[in-house]
mmCIF file of C-alpha atoms in Angstrom:
data_model
loop_
_atom_site.group_PDB
_atom_site.id
_atom_site.type_symbol
_atom_site.label_atom_id
_atom_site.label_comp_id
_atom_site.label_asym_id
_atom_site.label_seq_id
_atom_site.Cartn_x
_atom_site.Cartn_y
_atom_site.Cartn_z
ATOM 1 C CA MET A 1 -33.544 -58.366 -6.349
ATOM 2 C CA ASP A 2 -32.917 -60.681 -3.355
ATOM 3 C CA GLY A 3 -29.181 -60.963 -3.947
ATOM 4 C CA ASP A 4 -28.672 -57.255 -4.125
ATOM 5 C CA VAL A 5 -27.357 -55.475 -1.069
ATOM 6 C CA GLU A 6 -28.115 -51.830 -0.840
ATOM 7 C CA GLN A 7 -24.894 -49.846 -0.529
ATOM 8 C CA PRO A 8 -25.020 -46.858 1.776
ATOM 9 C CA MET A 9 -24.259 -43.558 0.122
ATOM 10 C CA LEU A 10 -20.800 -42.312 0.933
ATOM 11 C CA ALA A 11 -20.907 -39.265 3.128
ATOM 12 C CA LYS A 12 -19.462 -36.334 1.358
ATOM 13 C CA GLY A 13 -17.713 -33.641 3.273
ATOM 14 C CA PRO A 14 -18.109 -30.000 2.493
ATOM 15 C CA PRO A 15 -16.608 -28.959 -0.851
ATOM 16 C CA SER A 16 -13.065 -27.757 -0.640
ATOM 17 C CA HIS A 17 -12.805 -24.007 -0.640
ATOM 18 C CA ARG A 18 -9.698 -21.956 -0.952
ATOM 19 C CA GLU A 19 -10.072 -18.292 -0.170
ATOM 20 C CA ARG A 20 -8.014 -16.049 -2.349
ATOM 21 C CA HIS A 21 -7.644 -12.760 -0.590
ATOM 22 C CA PHE A 22 -4.972 -10.243 -1.474
ATOM 23 C CA THR A 23 -2.935 -9.670 1.690
ATOM 24 C CA ALA A 24 0.054 -7.668 0.480
ATOM 25 C CA GLY A 25 -1.723 -4.328 0.259
ATOM 26 C CA GLU A 26 0.903 -2.327 2.143
ATOM 27 C CA VAL A 27 3.749 -3.627 0.003
ATOM 28 C CA VAL A 28 1.833 -2.914 -3.202
ATOM 29 C CA ARG A 29 1.038 0.585 -1.941
ATOM 30 C CA ASP A 30 4.745 1.215 -1.336
ATOM 31 C CA VAL A 31 5.686 -0.129 -4.762
ATOM 32 C CA ILE A 32 3.051 2.010 -6.463
ATOM 33 C CA MET A 33 4.224 5.093 -4.593
ATOM 34 C CA GLY A 34 7.882 4.513 -5.435
ATOM 35 C CA VAL A 35 7.498 3.530 -9.093
ATOM 36 C CA SER A 36 4.929 6.243 -9.797
ATOM 37 C CA ASP A 37 7.162 9.041 -8.516
ATOM 38 C CA GLY A 38 10.265 7.378 -9.930
ATOM 39 C CA LEU A 39 8.836 7.307 -13.447
ATOM 40 C CA THR A 40 7.435 10.840 -13.294
ATOM 41 C CA VAL A 41 9.976 13.064 -11.504
ATOM 42 C CA PRO A 42 13.225 12.041 -13.298
ATOM 43 C CA PHE A 43 11.244 11.966 -16.559
ATOM 44 C CA ALA A 44 10.187 15.581 -16.064
ATOM 45 C CA LEU A 45 13.711 16.578 -15.011
ATOM 46 C CA ALA A 46 15.277 14.950 -18.065
ATOM 47 C CA ALA A 47 12.742 16.590 -20.368
ATOM 48 C CA GLY A 48 13.372 19.978 -18.787
ATOM 49 C CA LEU A 49 17.149 19.708 -19.131
ATOM 50 C CA SER A 50 16.754 18.462 -22.688
ATOM 51 C CA GLY A 51 14.577 21.459 -23.412
ATOM 52 C CA ALA A 52 17.410 23.642 -22.153
ATOM 53 C CA SER A 53 19.712 21.945 -24.721
ATOM 54 C CA ALA A 54 21.875 20.324 -22.039
ATOM 55 C CA PRO A 55 24.135 17.503 -23.315
ATOM 56 C CA SER A 56 23.111 13.916 -22.683
ATOM 57 C CA SER A 57 25.935 13.451 -20.180
ATOM 58 C CA LEU A 58 24.656 16.345 -18.070
ATOM 59 C CA VAL A 59 21.060 15.133 -18.258
ATOM 60 C CA LEU A 60 22.199 11.669 -17.181
ATOM 61 C CA THR A 61 24.341 12.977 -14.327
ATOM 62 C CA ALA A 62 21.598 15.253 -13.009
ATOM 63 C CA GLY A 63 19.024 12.519 -13.456
ATOM 64 C CA LEU A 64 21.038 9.943 -11.522
ATOM 65 C CA ALA A 65 21.655 12.461 -8.752
ATOM 66 C CA GLU A 66 17.925 13.129 -8.568
ATOM 67 C CA VAL A 67 17.128 9.407 -8.476
ATOM 68 C CA ALA A 68 19.559 8.903 -5.602
ATOM 69 C CA ALA A 69 18.250 11.885 -3.646
ATOM 70 C CA GLY A 70 14.640 11.028 -4.427
ATOM 71 C CA ALA A 71 15.049 7.403 -3.352
ATOM 72 C CA ILE A 72 16.559 8.473 -0.023
ATOM 73 C CA SER A 73 13.863 11.085 0.532
ATOM 74 C CA MET A 74 10.996 8.770 -0.401
ATOM 75 C CA GLY A 75 12.424 5.897 1.638
ATOM 76 C CA LEU A 76 12.874 8.123 4.667
ATOM 77 C CA GLY A 77 9.320 9.382 4.275
ATOM 78 C CA GLY A 78 8.016 5.819 4.175
ATOM 79 C CA TYR A 79 10.054 4.903 7.259
ATOM 80 C CA LEU A 80 8.793 7.884 9.261
ATOM 81 C CA ALA A 81 5.191 7.261 8.230
ATOM 82 C CA ALA A 82 5.312 3.599 9.277
ATOM 83 C CA LYS A 83 7.173 4.472 12.485
ATOM 84 C CA SER A 84 4.570 7.108 13.375
ATOM 85 C CA GLU A 85 1.814 4.573 12.789
ATOM 86 C CA ALA A 86 3.515 2.072 15.101
ATOM 87 C CA ASP A 87 4.076 4.720 17.794
ATOM 88 C CA HIS A 88 0.429 5.778 17.561
ATOM 89 C CA TYR A 89 -0.683 2.165 18.012
ATOM 90 C CA LYS A 90 1.505 1.764 21.107
ATOM 91 C CA ARG A 91 0.132 4.950 22.680
ATOM 92 C CA GLU A 92 -3.464 3.961 22.064
ATOM 93 C CA MET A 93 -2.859 0.424 23.328
ATOM 94 C CA LYS A 94 -1.376 1.753 26.553
ATOM 95 C CA ARG A 95 -4.330 4.114 27.027
ATOM 96 C CA GLU A 96 -6.836 1.324 26.316
ATOM 97 C CA GLN A 97 -5.071 -1.026 28.724
ATOM 98 C CA GLU A 98 -5.262 1.579 31.471
ATOM 99 C CA GLU A 99 -9.002 2.028 30.831
ATOM 100 C CA ILE A 100 -9.630 -1.715 31.028
ATOM 101 C CA ILE A 101 -7.934 -1.776 34.444
ATOM 102 C CA ALA A 102 -9.511 1.446 35.729
ATOM 103 C CA VAL A 103 -13.083 1.102 34.426
ATOM 104 C CA PRO A 104 -13.631 -2.543 33.464
ATOM 105 C CA GLU A 105 -17.426 -2.330 33.615
ATOM 106 C CA THR A 106 -17.509 0.586 31.200
ATOM 107 C CA GLU A 107 -15.144 -1.179 28.810
ATOM 108 C CA ALA A 108 -17.187 -4.386 29.034
ATOM 109 C CA ALA A 109 -20.312 -2.410 28.180
ATOM 110 C CA GLU A 110 -18.510 -1.052 25.137
ATOM 111 C CA ILE A 111 -17.973 -4.639 23.951
ATOM 112 C CA GLY A 112 -21.732 -5.103 24.106
ATOM 113 C CA ASP A 113 -22.289 -1.875 22.181
ATOM 114 C CA ILE A 114 -19.926 -3.065 19.462
ATOM 115 C CA MET A 115 -21.658 -6.433 19.232
ATOM 116 C CA ALA A 116 -25.068 -4.748 19.126
ATOM 117 C CA GLU A 117 -23.969 -2.834 16.026
ATOM 118 C CA TYR A 118 -23.708 -6.215 14.293
ATOM 119 C CA GLY A 119 -27.289 -7.073 15.240
ATOM 120 C CA LEU A 120 -26.543 -9.363 18.193
ATOM 121 C CA GLU A 121 -28.820 -9.451 21.219
ATOM 122 C CA PRO A 122 -27.549 -9.251 24.825
ATOM 123 C CA HIS A 123 -28.167 -12.952 25.442
ATOM 124 C CA GLU A 124 -26.091 -13.733 22.346
ATOM 125 C CA TYR A 125 -23.074 -11.555 23.026
ATOM 126 C CA GLY A 126 -23.104 -11.961 26.804
ATOM 127 C CA PRO A 127 -20.914 -15.109 26.777
ATOM 128 C CA VAL A 128 -18.491 -13.367 24.432
ATOM 129 C CA VAL A 129 -18.163 -10.435 26.828
ATOM 130 C CA GLU A 130 -17.507 -12.766 29.746
ATOM 131 C CA GLY A 131 -14.991 -14.769 27.731
ATOM 132 C CA LEU A 132 -13.061 -11.650 26.820
ATOM 133 C CA ARG A 133 -13.075 -10.438 30.408
ATOM 134 C CA ARG A 134 -11.375 -13.677 31.412
ATOM 135 C CA ASN A 135 -8.657 -13.071 28.825
ATOM 136 C CA PRO A 136 -7.287 -9.533 29.266
ATOM 137 C CA GLN A 137 -4.917 -9.733 26.287
ATOM 138 C CA ALA A 138 -7.676 -10.833 23.927
ATOM 139 C CA TRP A 139 -9.921 -8.150 25.428
ATOM 140 C CA LEU A 140 -7.294 -5.504 24.720
ATOM 141 C CA GLU A 141 -6.746 -6.673 21.140
ATOM 142 C CA PHE A 142 -10.515 -6.767 20.571
ATOM 143 C CA MET A 143 -10.922 -3.167 21.737
ATOM 144 C CA MET A 144 -7.986 -1.996 19.643
ATOM 145 C CA ARG A 145 -9.407 -3.534 16.498
ATOM 146 C CA PHE A 146 -13.151 -3.056 16.859
ATOM 147 C CA GLU A 147 -13.434 0.063 19.019
ATOM 148 C CA LEU A 148 -10.477 2.065 17.709
ATOM 149 C CA GLY A 149 -10.182 0.462 14.271
ATOM 150 C CA LEU A 150 -6.422 -0.076 14.655
ATOM 151 C CA GLU A 151 -4.534 -3.105 13.380
ATOM 152 C CA LYS A 152 -1.326 -4.141 15.101
ATOM 153 C CA PRO A 153 1.518 -3.051 12.813
ATOM 154 C CA ASP A 154 4.325 -5.362 11.816
ATOM 155 C CA PRO A 155 7.431 -4.363 13.837
ATOM 156 C CA ARG A 156 9.501 -4.695 10.650
ATOM 157 C CA ARG A 157 7.110 -2.534 8.659
ATOM 158 C CA ALA A 158 9.097 0.724 8.888
ATOM 159 C CA LEU A 159 12.321 -0.703 7.441
ATOM 160 C CA GLN A 160 10.466 -2.771 4.856
ATOM 161 C CA SER A 161 8.504 0.263 3.724
ATOM 162 C CA ALA A 162 11.631 2.398 3.442
ATOM 163 C CA PHE A 163 13.473 -0.248 1.414
ATOM 164 C CA THR A 164 10.506 -1.024 -0.854
ATOM 165 C CA ILE A 165 9.749 2.605 -1.679
ATOM 166 C CA ALA A 166 13.402 3.502 -2.253
ATOM 167 C CA LEU A 167 14.076 0.488 -4.478
ATOM 168 C CA SER A 168 10.865 1.070 -6.439
ATOM 169 C CA TYR A 169 11.814 4.706 -6.953
ATOM 170 C CA VAL A 170 15.237 3.719 -8.306
ATOM 171 C CA ILE A 171 13.737 1.164 -10.694
ATOM 172 C CA GLY A 172 11.154 3.630 -11.953
ATOM 173 C CA GLY A 173 13.642 6.495 -12.134
ATOM 174 C CA LEU A 174 16.142 4.607 -14.297
ATOM 175 C CA VAL A 175 13.588 4.016 -17.055
ATOM 176 C CA PRO A 176 13.523 7.578 -18.484
ATOM 177 C CA LEU A 177 17.301 7.896 -18.064
ATOM 178 C CA LEU A 178 18.298 4.729 -19.945
ATOM 179 C CA PRO A 179 18.221 6.354 -23.421
ATOM 180 C CA TYR A 180 20.651 9.041 -22.255
ATOM 181 C CA MET A 181 23.146 6.301 -21.365
ATOM 182 C CA PHE A 182 23.330 5.038 -24.952
ATOM 183 C CA ILE A 183 22.351 7.996 -27.169
ATOM 184 C CA SER A 184 24.696 10.958 -27.282
ATOM 185 C CA THR A 185 22.397 13.348 -29.169
ATOM 186 C CA VAL A 186 20.170 14.902 -26.561
ATOM 187 C CA GLN A 187 17.122 15.390 -28.793
ATOM 188 C CA ASP A 188 17.211 11.772 -29.991
ATOM 189 C CA ALA A 189 17.707 10.591 -26.415
ATOM 190 C CA MET A 190 14.784 12.722 -25.255
ATOM 191 C CA LEU A 191 12.427 11.387 -27.936
ATOM 192 C CA THR A 192 13.429 7.824 -27.108
ATOM 193 C CA SER A 193 12.988 8.560 -23.405
ATOM 194 C CA VAL A 194 9.506 9.937 -24.054
ATOM 195 C CA VAL A 195 8.428 6.824 -25.947
ATOM 196 C CA VAL A 196 9.968 4.381 -23.458
ATOM 197 C CA THR A 197 8.657 6.205 -20.393
ATOM 198 C CA LEU A 198 5.132 6.678 -21.732
ATOM 199 C CA LEU A 199 4.988 2.965 -22.548
ATOM 200 C CA ALA A 200 6.274 2.178 -19.053
ATOM 201 C CA LEU A 201 3.663 4.508 -17.531
ATOM 202 C CA LEU A 202 0.962 2.842 -19.610
ATOM 203 C CA VAL A 203 1.962 -0.649 -18.464
ATOM 204 C CA PHE A 204 2.476 0.473 -14.880
ATOM 205 C CA GLY A 205 -0.899 2.226 -14.790
ATOM 206 C CA TYR A 206 -2.623 -0.899 -16.079
ATOM 207 C CA ILE A 207 -0.941 -3.125 -13.486
ATOM 208 C CA LYS A 208 -1.720 -0.586 -10.760
ATOM 209 C CA GLY A 209 -5.390 -0.651 -11.762
ATOM 210 C CA ARG A 210 -5.479 -4.446 -11.540
ATOM 211 C CA PHE A 211 -4.007 -4.434 -8.038
ATOM 212 C CA THR A 212 -6.034 -1.515 -6.671
ATOM 213 C CA GLY A 213 -9.374 -2.710 -8.012
ATOM 214 C CA SER A 214 -9.952 0.254 -10.322
ATOM 215 C CA ARG A 215 -10.489 -0.042 -14.068
ATOM 216 C CA PRO A 216 -7.080 -1.036 -15.492
ATOM 217 C CA PHE A 217 -7.374 0.787 -18.816
ATOM 218 C CA LEU A 218 -8.604 3.987 -17.185
ATOM 219 C CA SER A 219 -5.778 3.764 -14.655
ATOM 220 C CA ALA A 220 -3.268 3.265 -17.485
ATOM 221 C CA ILE A 221 -4.520 6.321 -19.360
ATOM 222 C CA GLN A 222 -4.609 8.514 -16.252
ATOM 223 C CA THR A 223 -1.081 7.530 -15.195
ATOM 224 C CA THR A 224 0.277 8.155 -18.691
ATOM 225 C CA ILE A 225 -1.409 11.547 -18.960
ATOM 226 C CA ILE A 226 0.009 12.675 -15.609
ATOM 227 C CA GLY A 227 3.537 11.716 -16.655
ATOM 228 C CA ALA A 228 3.135 13.355 -20.070
ATOM 229 C CA VAL A 229 1.804 16.595 -18.599
ATOM 230 C CA ALA A 230 4.617 16.770 -16.035
ATOM 231 C CA SER A 231 7.339 16.262 -18.635
ATOM 232 C CA ALA A 232 5.698 18.648 -21.116
ATOM 233 C CA ALA A 233 5.448 21.332 -18.444
ATOM 234 C CA ALA A 234 9.116 20.952 -17.514
ATOM 235 C CA TYR A 235 10.174 21.002 -21.171
ATOM 236 C CA GLY A 236 8.033 24.061 -21.903
ATOM 237 C CA MET A 237 9.362 25.974 -18.899
ATOM 238 C CA ALA A 238 12.950 25.201 -19.912
ATOM 239 C CA LYS A 239 12.305 26.442 -23.430
ATOM 240 C CA ALA A 240 10.605 29.585 -22.132
ATOM 241 C CA VAL A 241 13.511 30.418 -19.807
ATOM 242 C CA GLN A 242 16.038 29.706 -22.541
ATOM 243 C CA ALA A 243 14.185 32.016 -24.971
ATOM 244 C CA ARG A 244 14.497 35.017 -22.627
#
């Protein structure tokens, strides 16, 4: 129709896209390590002492002492591991920096070799090589990541790891000991502890499977079986020693 004016189509931008990547892998690893050991070790200790007919007060005292010592030990281990990783990164960075200064042509050729592994041709990665050579810091970081496969560690990582593992161990370790705080009869406390801890292991294993990408139900079953076997072994050994 003559009176109609054709309206231009509105330009649409690219659809919004929000990437959802999980970026707290190190923290989750520390939590899993702490809770896993915290649920299992005090659980086995409590079962063993219960098998030896120790009173609930003794089981609780020994269990709390183990939780405290275990948390310190695990936290220290996490701190030393993260500190060693940071020290290793610093040593390799210093060595790589010296190589860039001493043999720049060789290091520049290595950039090309890395790019070629991704299917790029010399005329495609040439400008990238030249750009990196003009920026020594970026060149160094590129070589650390793509040649050596090392990521720059967070300077706070060691303390964070120690605190996370220790706290997770305490939280996990208190679960099997809670029944001994409220039930005076050791056998009743042990049975309650078994039920509560196995349920906690089941839930923890499922959550661990969701975070680690493995099958949650399989992870739950595996985690529960490990805890059950450990406690049964400790209980059986205590009974065997007591029978002698």
